[in-house]
């Protein structure tokens, strides 16, 4: 096998089914060999999209997502997406092309120090220098991406390791003649260099992957947490994305939370874990509940800006934190009981202890009443007339249109944050947002991966009109790869989440104003179907039409929104 075939064989052995890429000469052997081995090669229009799609694939399948990009600008274009995966703790493997090994530092095409550039945004990185390095390096990359705190990794694959040996010898001119002493010495060096590149490759270079076991909590720590919970009168459990790192165990995790019986708030990838109507699942007024609770259990959630750096938790409450990361376990707020372990495993073990959920009934009823009150407020606000369409009304119509197998992809600021209060994921692993890095531009890559990984699911991509500008061109990708998603742009003609505070605090809307452009016409030019929505009375009808179209083709609803003060004062620092 040449190097490209070795890489493809290693990916196949790891269970990889999709390879996301933007083609480049440095990586062509990998793409061709992957296709020959039955891995679906999905080519996109920007390298960041390839990494975003790999990120979403990892979240939905539990197998590291893989992207391959060409050298130089191909690698640099992935930086934001890699950092997003790092912050979201997604196991992603990035394969990057590189200049020929003998020409590094001599002005070769797209040659640069890629390792130094990526070191701060990946968990682990390595550069192959011989063909025999490729398989063991990839084996290690997959282990590193999944072990401990998951994250992105980078493997640099120079072009001369990927092509067949005769091609590489010709590339270096190692077989060319020459009479001068200098020419003969150069020929001898190049022959030695090529011989070294291809030496020592075993007949069967690819190893079988080893299962990655999650960090297990000690029985003593689980028992201590159980004892504290059994004594609590007003407990709150907050679940984060880490608890869903093993997707096929989501149903067991939901069952464990039901058995425990304490009120639950869900965040990140955990949204939808308990379905839409579970009695223990609370959605609103989380800050108030955390302040009133006498015990707070964070399962895979750090005390970062989303919890006001731990200040949302009452200082009088007993505080338990479970996290894969030692750093996140005690960041900003040290727990009384800290457990460095997989939160999903911990919760399943915790459920083995007996709890009397009925003693928490008055507390649960109190916060359920607040949920109902907030839902009633939102319903009233949704009926308030605005120019064009009230965004709350549109979100309620989207929520009503969702089927039981729908997946929601969130890519935006103000409109998407509004939707997060109203649009309810129907089940586990049906909500995809960027995570704590707050990255705009994830939408098309996430939606593409969701549709490929779950072809039967109805994928809804909720775009802000600002965020849509990062990846609207990927509708070309969705059309070519027959990934019929439903996109809805909340088009209010601005960067509204920023404008809310900037205008009030600095008295200027500079750089926050956009045109309410005809985005539906853009996607029509790329082969998709575009629908314009500017009448609230037609919202349900237009969304129904979009669902019909999405049976076969990608569709975008360009929904013209009016302004509301629903999220006034929502700035985050």
Coordinates of C-alpha atoms in Angstrom, one line a residue:
X1 CA 0.0 0.0 0.0
X2 CA 1.1 3.5 -0.7
X3 CA 0.7 6.2 2.0
X4 CA -2.7 7.3 0.9
X5 CA -4.0 3.7 1.0
X6 CA -2.5 3.2 4.5
X7 CA -4.3 6.3 5.8
X8 CA -7.6 5.1 4.2
X9 CA -7.2 1.7 5.7
X10 CA -6.5 3.1 9.1
X11 CA -9.6 5.3 8.9
X12 CA -11.7 2.3 7.8
X13 CA -10.4 0.2 10.7
X14 CA -11.5 3.0 13.1
X15 CA -15.1 2.8 11.8
X16 CA -15.0 6.1 9.9
X17 CA -17.8 6.3 7.4
X18 CA -17.5 10.0 6.3
X19 CA -14.4 11.9 5.3
X20 CA -15.0 15.7 5.0
X21 CA -12.7 17.6 2.8
X22 CA -11.9 20.4 0.4
X23 CA -9.8 18.9 -2.3
X24 CA -6.1 19.8 -2.7
X25 CA -3.2 18.2 -4.4
X26 CA -1.4 17.5 -1.1
X27 CA -4.1 15.1 0.0
X28 CA -5.6 13.6 -3.2
X29 CA -4.2 10.1 -2.5
X30 CA -6.0 10.0 0.8
X31 CA -9.3 11.0 -0.8
X32 CA -9.1 8.5 -3.7
X33 CA -8.1 5.6 -1.4
X34 CA -10.8 6.4 1.0
X35 CA -13.4 6.3 -1.7
X36 CA -12.1 3.0 -2.9
X37 CA -12.5 1.6 0.6
X38 CA -16.1 2.6 0.9
X39 CA -15.6 5.7 3.0
X40 CA -17.9 8.5 1.7
X41 CA -15.8 11.5 0.7
X42 CA -17.9 14.7 1.3
X43 CA -16.4 17.7 -0.3
X44 CA -17.4 21.2 1.0
X45 CA -16.7 24.8 0.0
X46 CA -14.7 25.9 3.0
X47 CA -12.3 23.9 5.2
X48 CA -14.0 25.2 8.4
X49 CA -17.2 23.5 7.2
X50 CA -15.3 20.2 6.9
X51 CA -14.2 20.4 10.5
X52 CA -17.6 21.6 11.7
X53 CA -19.1 18.6 10.0
X54 CA -16.5 16.2 11.5
X55 CA -17.3 17.8 14.9
X56 CA -21.1 17.1 14.5
X57 CA -20.4 13.6 13.3
X58 CA -18.4 12.9 16.5
X59 CA -21.2 14.2 18.7
X60 CA -23.9 12.2 17.0
X61 CA -22.1 8.9 16.5
X62 CA -19.5 8.7 19.3
X63 CA -16.8 8.0 16.7
X64 CA -14.3 10.7 16.0
X65 CA -15.2 12.8 13.0
X66 CA -12.4 13.1 10.4
X67 CA -11.6 16.0 8.0
X68 CA -8.7 16.2 5.5
X69 CA -7.4 19.5 4.2
X70 CA -4.6 20.6 1.9
X71 CA -1.4 22.3 3.1
X72 CA -1.0 25.9 4.1
X73 CA -4.2 27.9 3.6
X74 CA -6.2 24.7 3.8
X75 CA -4.9 24.1 7.3
X76 CA -5.1 27.7 8.4
X77 CA -8.8 27.9 7.4
X78 CA -9.6 25.3 10.0
X79 CA -8.4 27.2 13.0
X80 CA -11.7 28.6 14.3
X81 CA -13.5 25.2 13.8
X82 CA -10.7 23.4 15.6
X83 CA -10.9 25.8 18.6
X84 CA -14.7 25.3 18.6
X85 CA -14.2 21.5 18.8
X86 CA -11.6 22.0 21.5
X87 CA -14.0 24.1 23.6
X88 CA -16.9 21.7 23.0
X89 CA -14.6 18.7 23.8
X90 CA -15.4 17.0 20.5
X91 CA -13.1 14.2 19.3
X92 CA -12.1 15.3 15.8
X93 CA -9.2 14.1 13.7
X94 CA -7.8 16.6 11.2
X95 CA -5.5 15.3 8.5
X96 CA -3.4 18.0 6.9
X97 CA -1.3 17.9 3.8
X98 CA 2.2 19.3 3.9
X99 CA 5.1 20.1 1.5
X100 CA 7.5 17.3 0.5
X101 CA 9.8 16.4 3.4
X102 CA 13.0 17.2 1.5
X103 CA 11.7 20.6 0.4
X104 CA 10.6 22.0 3.8
X105 CA 11.9 25.5 4.3
X106 CA 13.0 25.9 0.7
X107 CA 10.0 27.8 -0.7
X108 CA 7.8 24.8 -1.6
X109 CA 4.2 25.6 -2.4
X110 CA 2.1 26.3 0.7
X111 CA 5.0 25.3 3.0
X112 CA 4.7 26.6 6.6
X113 CA 5.1 25.6 10.2
X114 CA 1.7 24.1 10.6
X115 CA 2.5 22.3 13.8
X116 CA 3.4 25.5 15.6
X117 CA 0.3 27.2 14.4
X118 CA -2.1 24.5 15.5
X119 CA -0.5 23.5 18.8
X120 CA -2.7 25.8 21.0
X121 CA -6.0 24.6 19.4
X122 CA -5.6 20.8 19.4
X123 CA -5.2 18.3 22.1
X124 CA -2.4 16.4 20.4
X125 CA -0.5 16.7 17.1
X126 CA 2.2 14.8 15.2
X127 CA 3.9 15.1 11.9
X128 CA 4.7 11.9 9.9
X129 CA 8.2 11.8 8.4
X130 CA 8.2 8.3 6.9
X131 CA 5.5 6.2 5.3
X132 CA 5.8 3.7 8.2
X133 CA 4.8 6.5 10.6
X134 CA 1.3 7.0 9.2
X135 CA -0.6 4.0 10.5
X136 CA 0.7 4.1 14.1
X137 CA 0.4 7.8 14.2
X138 CA -3.3 7.7 13.2
X139 CA -3.9 4.9 15.7
X140 CA -2.5 7.2 18.4
X141 CA -4.5 10.1 17.1
X142 CA -7.8 8.3 17.5
X143 CA -6.9 7.2 21.0
X144 CA -5.8 10.8 22.0
X145 CA -9.0 12.3 20.5
X146 CA -11.2 10.1 22.6
X147 CA -9.4 9.5 25.9
X148 CA -9.7 11.6 29.0
X149 CA -11.2 14.9 28.0
X150 CA -12.0 14.5 24.3
X151 CA -10.8 17.0 21.8
X152 CA -9.4 17.6 18.3
X153 CA -6.0 16.2 17.1
X154 CA -3.9 17.0 14.1
X155 CA -1.8 14.6 11.9
X156 CA 0.4 16.2 9.3
X157 CA 0.9 14.0 6.2
X158 CA 3.5 15.3 3.8
X159 CA 2.7 14.8 0.1
X160 CA 5.7 12.6 -0.6
X161 CA 4.5 10.0 2.0
X162 CA 1.1 9.6 0.3
X163 CA 2.0 8.8 -3.4
X164 CA 3.5 5.6 -4.7
X165 CA 7.3 5.3 -4.5
X166 CA 7.9 5.6 -8.3
X167 CA 5.9 8.8 -8.4
X168 CA 7.9 10.2 -5.5
X169 CA 11.2 9.3 -7.1
X170 CA 10.2 11.1 -10.2
X171 CA 9.0 14.1 -8.1
X172 CA 12.5 14.4 -6.6
X173 CA 14.2 13.7 -9.9
X174 CA 16.2 11.0 -8.2
X175 CA 16.5 9.0 -11.4
X176 CA 17.7 11.9 -13.5
X177 CA 21.3 11.8 -14.9
X178 CA 24.0 14.3 -14.4
X179 CA 27.8 14.3 -14.9
X180 CA 29.0 16.9 -12.4
X181 CA 30.1 15.9 -9.0
X182 CA 27.4 18.1 -7.4
X183 CA 24.7 16.5 -9.6
X184 CA 25.9 13.0 -8.6
X185 CA 26.0 13.9 -5.0
X186 CA 22.5 15.4 -5.2
X187 CA 21.2 12.2 -6.9
X188 CA 22.8 10.1 -4.3
X189 CA 21.2 12.1 -1.5
X190 CA 17.8 12.1 -3.1
X191 CA 18.0 8.3 -3.6
X192 CA 18.9 7.9 0.0
X193 CA 16.1 10.2 1.1
X194 CA 13.5 8.3 -0.9
X195 CA 14.8 5.0 0.3
X196 CA 14.5 6.2 3.8
X197 CA 10.9 7.5 3.3
X198 CA 9.7 4.1 2.1
X199 CA 11.8 1.8 4.3
X200 CA 10.4 -0.5 7.0
X201 CA 6.7 -0.4 6.1
X202 CA 5.2 -3.6 7.5
X203 CA 3.0 -5.8 5.3
X204 CA 0.0 -5.1 7.5
X205 CA 0.6 -1.6 8.9
X206 CA -2.9 -1.0 10.3
X207 CA -3.7 -1.9 13.9
X208 CA -7.1 -2.9 15.3
X209 CA -8.4 0.0 17.5
X210 CA -8.6 -0.5 21.2
X211 CA -11.8 0.5 23.0
X212 CA -11.4 3.7 25.0
X213 CA -12.8 3.2 28.5
X214 CA -14.2 6.4 30.2
X215 CA -12.8 7.5 33.6
X216 CA -14.9 5.7 36.2
X217 CA -15.9 7.3 39.5
X218 CA -15.0 5.6 42.7
X219 CA -17.7 3.8 44.6
X220 CA -16.9 5.9 47.7
X221 CA -17.4 9.2 45.9
X222 CA -20.7 8.0 44.3
X223 CA -21.9 7.0 47.7
X224 CA -20.9 10.3 49.2
X225 CA -22.8 12.2 46.5
X226 CA -25.8 9.9 47.0
X227 CA -25.8 10.5 50.7
X228 CA -25.8 14.3 50.2
X229 CA -28.6 14.1 47.7
X230 CA -30.7 11.9 49.9
X231 CA -30.6 14.6 52.6
X232 CA -31.4 17.5 50.3
X233 CA -34.8 19.2 50.3
X234 CA -34.4 21.3 47.2
X235 CA -31.9 19.6 44.8
X236 CA -31.1 20.7 41.2
X237 CA -29.2 18.6 38.7
X238 CA -27.7 20.4 35.7
X239 CA -26.5 18.2 32.8
X240 CA -24.1 19.2 30.1
X241 CA -22.7 17.9 26.9
X242 CA -20.1 15.6 28.5
X243 CA -22.8 13.3 29.8
X244 CA -23.7 12.5 26.2
X245 CA -20.3 11.5 24.9
X246 CA -21.5 7.9 24.5
X247 CA -24.6 8.4 22.3
X248 CA -25.8 4.8 22.4
X249 CA -26.2 5.1 26.2
X250 CA -28.5 8.2 26.1
X251 CA -31.6 6.1 26.9
X252 CA -29.9 4.6 30.0
X253 CA -28.9 8.0 31.1
X254 CA -32.5 9.3 30.8
X255 CA -33.7 6.3 32.8
X256 CA -31.2 7.0 35.5
X257 CA -32.4 10.6 35.9
X258 CA -35.9 9.4 36.1
X259 CA -34.9 6.9 38.8
X260 CA -33.2 9.6 40.8
X261 CA -36.2 11.8 40.6
X262 CA -34.6 15.3 41.2
X263 CA -35.4 18.4 39.0
X264 CA -33.2 18.5 36.0
X265 CA -32.0 21.3 33.7
X266 CA -30.3 20.4 30.4
X267 CA -27.7 22.3 28.5
X268 CA -25.7 21.9 25.3
X269 CA -25.8 18.5 23.7
X270 CA -27.9 17.2 26.7
X271 CA -30.9 19.3 25.5
X272 CA -33.7 16.9 24.5
X273 CA -32.3 14.1 26.7
X274 CA -35.6 13.6 28.5
X275 CA -37.9 14.4 25.6
X276 CA -40.4 17.2 25.5
X277 CA -42.8 16.5 28.3
X278 CA -40.9 14.8 31.1
X279 CA -42.0 16.0 34.5
X280 CA -38.5 16.4 35.9
X281 CA -37.3 18.6 33.0
X282 CA -37.3 22.3 33.7
X283 CA -36.5 24.9 31.0
X284 CA -36.9 28.4 32.4
X285 CA -35.8 30.5 35.4
X286 CA -32.7 28.3 36.0
X287 CA -30.9 31.1 37.8
X288 CA -33.7 31.4 40.4
X289 CA -33.7 27.6 41.0
X290 CA -30.0 27.5 41.5
X291 CA -30.1 30.3 44.0
X292 CA -32.9 28.6 46.0
X293 CA -31.5 25.0 45.8
X294 CA -29.9 23.5 48.9
X295 CA -27.9 21.0 46.7
X296 CA -26.6 21.6 43.2
X297 CA -25.1 18.7 41.1
X298 CA -23.2 19.8 37.9
X299 CA -22.7 16.8 35.6
X300 CA -20.3 17.8 32.9
X301 CA -20.9 21.6 33.3
X302 CA -18.1 24.0 34.3
X303 CA -18.7 27.1 36.3
X304 CA -17.9 29.4 33.4
X305 CA -19.8 32.5 32.1
X306 CA -23.0 30.5 31.6
X307 CA -23.2 30.1 35.4
X308 CA -21.8 33.6 36.1
X309 CA -18.6 31.8 37.1
X310 CA -20.3 29.9 39.8
X311 CA -22.1 32.8 41.4
X312 CA -25.5 31.6 40.3
X313 CA -25.2 28.7 42.8
X314 CA -26.0 29.7 46.4
X315 CA -23.1 29.7 48.8
X316 CA -25.4 27.9 51.3
X317 CA -26.0 25.0 48.9
X318 CA -24.0 21.8 48.9
X319 CA -22.1 21.7 45.6
X320 CA -21.2 18.5 43.8
X321 CA -19.4 18.6 40.5
X322 CA -18.6 15.7 38.1
X323 CA -16.4 16.4 35.2
X324 CA -13.9 14.6 33.0
X325 CA -11.5 17.6 33.2
X326 CA -9.6 18.2 36.4
X327 CA -9.3 21.9 35.4
X328 CA -13.1 22.4 34.9
X329 CA -14.0 20.4 38.0
X330 CA -12.9 23.3 40.3
X331 CA -12.8 26.3 37.9
X332 CA -14.1 29.4 39.6
X333 CA -15.9 27.5 42.3
X334 CA -14.5 24.5 44.3
X335 CA -17.1 21.8 44.9
X336 CA -17.7 20.2 48.2
X337 CA -17.7 16.8 46.4
X338 CA -15.6 16.8 43.3
X339 CA -15.5 13.7 41.1
X340 CA -13.2 13.5 38.0
X341 CA -15.0 10.9 35.9
X342 CA -17.4 10.5 33.1
X343 CA -20.6 12.3 34.1
X344 CA -22.9 9.8 32.2
X345 CA -21.3 6.8 34.0
X346 CA -21.5 8.7 37.3
X347 CA -25.2 9.4 36.9
X348 CA -26.0 5.8 36.0
X349 CA -24.1 4.6 39.1
X350 CA -25.8 7.2 41.2
X351 CA -29.2 6.0 40.2
X352 CA -28.4 2.6 41.7
X353 CA -28.8 4.2 45.1
X354 CA -32.4 4.5 46.3
X355 CA -34.0 7.9 46.4
X356 CA -37.4 9.0 47.6
X357 CA -38.4 11.4 44.8
X358 CA -41.8 12.1 46.5
X359 CA -40.1 14.2 49.2
X360 CA -39.0 16.6 46.5
X361 CA -42.6 17.0 45.1
X362 CA -43.3 20.4 46.7
X363 CA -40.0 21.8 45.4
X364 CA -40.6 20.3 42.0
X365 CA -44.1 21.8 41.9
X366 CA -42.7 25.2 42.8
X367 CA -40.3 25.4 39.9
X368 CA -42.7 23.7 37.5
X369 CA -45.2 26.5 38.3
X370 CA -42.5 29.1 37.3
X371 CA -42.0 27.2 34.0
X372 CA -45.7 27.4 33.2
X373 CA -45.8 31.0 34.1
X374 CA -42.8 31.8 31.8
X375 CA -44.3 29.8 29.0
X376 CA -47.6 31.8 29.4
X377 CA -45.6 35.1 29.2
X378 CA -43.9 34.0 26.1
X379 CA -47.2 33.0 24.5
X380 CA -48.5 36.5 25.2
X381 CA -45.4 38.2 23.9
X382 CA -45.5 36.0 20.7
X383 CA -48.9 37.6 19.8
X384 CA -47.6 41.1 20.0
X385 CA -47.6 42.6 16.5
X386 CA -44.3 43.7 15.0
X387 CA -43.2 44.8 11.6
X388 CA -43.3 41.6 9.4
X389 CA -43.1 38.6 11.8
X390 CA -42.7 38.5 15.6
X391 CA -39.7 36.1 16.1
X392 CA -41.4 34.5 19.1
X393 CA -44.4 33.7 16.9
X394 CA -42.1 32.2 14.3
X395 CA -40.3 30.1 16.9
X396 CA -43.6 28.7 18.2
X397 CA -44.6 27.7 14.7
X398 CA -41.3 26.0 14.2
X399 CA -41.7 24.1 17.4
X400 CA -45.2 23.0 16.4
X401 CA -43.8 21.8 13.0
X402 CA -41.1 19.6 14.5
X403 CA -41.5 15.8 14.1
X404 CA -40.4 13.2 16.6
X405 CA -37.2 12.5 14.6
X406 CA -36.3 16.2 14.0
X407 CA -32.7 17.5 14.7
X408 CA -32.3 21.2 15.4
X409 CA -29.0 22.9 14.4
X410 CA -28.5 26.3 16.0
X411 CA -26.3 28.9 14.3
X412 CA -26.9 32.5 15.3
X413 CA -27.2 35.1 17.9
X414 CA -30.4 36.8 18.9
X415 CA -32.8 34.8 16.8
X416 CA -31.3 31.4 17.8
X417 CA -31.1 32.5 21.5
X418 CA -34.8 33.3 21.3
X419 CA -35.5 29.9 19.7
X420 CA -33.7 28.2 22.6
X421 CA -36.5 29.4 24.9
X422 CA -39.2 28.0 22.7
X423 CA -38.1 25.3 20.3
X424 CA -37.9 22.0 22.2
X425 CA -35.7 19.2 20.9
X426 CA -37.9 16.1 20.7
X427 CA -35.4 13.6 22.1
X428 CA -31.8 12.8 22.9
X429 CA -29.1 14.1 20.6
X430 CA -31.5 16.3 18.6
X431 CA -29.9 19.6 19.4
X432 CA -26.6 20.8 18.0
X433 CA -25.1 24.2 18.9
X434 CA -21.5 25.3 18.7
X435 CA -20.9 25.1 22.5
X436 CA -19.1 27.4 24.9
X437 CA -16.9 29.1 22.2
X438 CA -20.1 30.7 20.8
X439 CA -18.9 30.3 17.2
X440 CA -21.0 31.6 14.3
X441 CA -20.7 29.6 11.1
X442 CA -21.2 26.1 12.3
X443 CA -24.7 25.7 10.7
X444 CA -24.1 24.2 7.3
X445 CA -21.4 21.8 8.5
X446 CA -23.5 20.6 11.5
X447 CA -26.6 20.3 9.3
X448 CA -24.8 18.4 6.6
X449 CA -23.4 15.9 9.1
X450 CA -26.7 15.5 10.9
X451 CA -28.5 14.6 7.6
X452 CA -25.7 12.2 6.5
X453 CA -25.5 10.5 9.9
X454 CA -29.3 10.3 10.3
X455 CA -30.8 10.2 6.8
X456 CA -34.3 9.6 8.2
X457 CA -34.3 12.6 10.4
X458 CA -35.8 16.0 9.5
X459 CA -32.9 18.4 10.0
X460 CA -33.8 22.0 10.9
X461 CA -31.1 24.6 10.6
X462 CA -32.0 27.8 12.5
X463 CA -29.9 30.7 11.1
X464 CA -29.4 34.2 12.2
X465 CA -29.1 36.4 9.2
X466 CA -25.6 37.4 10.4
X467 CA -24.5 33.8 10.9
X468 CA -25.9 32.7 7.5
X469 CA -23.3 34.8 5.8
X470 CA -20.6 32.4 7.0
X471 CA -21.9 29.2 5.3
X472 CA -24.7 30.0 2.9
X473 CA -22.5 28.9 0.0
X474 CA -22.6 25.4 1.4
X475 CA -26.1 25.0 0.0
X476 CA -24.1 24.0 -3.1
X477 CA -22.7 21.2 -0.9
X478 CA -26.1 20.2 0.4
X479 CA -27.5 20.0 -3.1
X480 CA -24.5 18.0 -4.5
X481 CA -24.5 15.5 -1.7
X482 CA -28.3 15.2 -1.6
X483 CA -28.7 16.3 2.0
X484 CA -32.1 17.9 2.0
X485 CA -32.2 20.1 5.2
X486 CA -34.7 22.8 6.1
X487 CA -33.1 26.1 6.9
X488 CA -34.9 29.0 8.4
X489 CA -33.2 32.4 8.5
X490 CA -34.5 34.8 11.1
X491 CA -33.8 37.9 9.0
X492 CA -34.1 41.0 11.1
X493 CA -31.5 43.0 9.1
X494 CA -28.8 43.2 11.7
X495 CA -26.4 41.8 14.2
X496 CA -29.1 42.2 16.8
X497 CA -27.6 40.5 19.7
X498 CA -24.7 43.0 19.6
X499 CA -26.9 46.0 18.6
X500 CA -29.1 45.6 21.7
X501 CA -26.4 46.6 24.1
X502 CA -24.2 48.6 21.8
X503 CA -26.9 51.1 20.9
X504 CA -28.1 51.5 24.5
X505 CA -24.6 51.7 26.0
X506 CA -22.6 53.4 23.3
X507 CA -25.4 55.2 21.4
X508 CA -24.3 54.0 18.0
X509 CA -25.4 51.2 15.7
X510 CA -22.1 51.2 13.7
X511 CA -21.3 47.9 12.0
X512 CA -24.5 46.2 13.4
X513 CA -26.8 47.0 10.4
X514 CA -27.4 44.5 7.6
X515 CA -29.8 44.5 4.7
X516 CA -32.9 42.2 4.8
X517 CA -31.5 40.5 1.8
X518 CA -33.1 38.0 -0.5
X519 CA -31.3 35.0 0.9
X520 CA -33.9 32.7 -0.6
X521 CA -32.8 33.8 -4.1
X522 CA -29.2 33.0 -3.2
X523 CA -29.9 29.3 -2.5
X524 CA -32.1 29.1 -5.6
X525 CA -29.0 29.9 -7.6
X526 CA -27.2 27.0 -5.9
X527 CA -29.8 24.5 -6.8
X528 CA -31.9 24.6 -3.6
X529 CA -35.5 25.8 -3.1
X530 CA -36.0 29.3 -1.5
X531 CA -39.2 30.5 0.2
X532 CA -39.8 34.1 1.4
X533 CA -42.0 34.6 4.5
X534 CA -43.1 38.0 5.6
X535 CA -46.7 37.4 6.8
X536 CA -47.2 35.8 10.2
X537 CA -50.5 34.3 9.2
X538 CA -48.6 32.3 6.5
X539 CA -45.9 31.0 8.8
X540 CA -47.4 27.6 9.5
X541 CA -48.3 27.1 5.8
X542 CA -44.8 28.1 4.6
X543 CA -43.1 25.8 7.1
X544 CA -45.3 22.9 6.0
X545 CA -44.4 23.7 2.4
X546 CA -40.7 23.6 3.4
X547 CA -41.1 20.2 5.0
X548 CA -42.7 18.9 1.8
X549 CA -39.8 20.2 -0.3
X550 CA -37.2 18.8 2.0
X551 CA -38.3 15.3 1.2
X552 CA -36.0 15.6 -1.8
X553 CA -34.2 19.0 -1.9
X554 CA -32.6 21.4 0.5
X555 CA -34.9 24.4 1.2
X556 CA -34.4 27.8 2.9
X557 CA -37.1 29.9 4.4
X558 CA -36.1 33.6 4.4
X559 CA -38.3 34.9 7.3
X560 CA -38.4 38.7 7.6
X561 CA -38.6 39.5 11.3
X562 CA -39.6 42.5 13.3
X563 CA -37.8 43.8 16.4
X564 CA -38.7 42.9 20.0
X565 CA -37.2 43.5 23.4
X566 CA -37.5 39.9 24.4
X567 CA -33.8 39.5 25.0
X568 CA -33.0 43.0 26.3
X569 CA -30.1 42.9 28.7
X570 CA -28.7 39.6 27.4
X571 CA -25.0 40.6 27.0
X572 CA -22.5 38.0 28.1
X573 CA -18.9 38.6 29.4

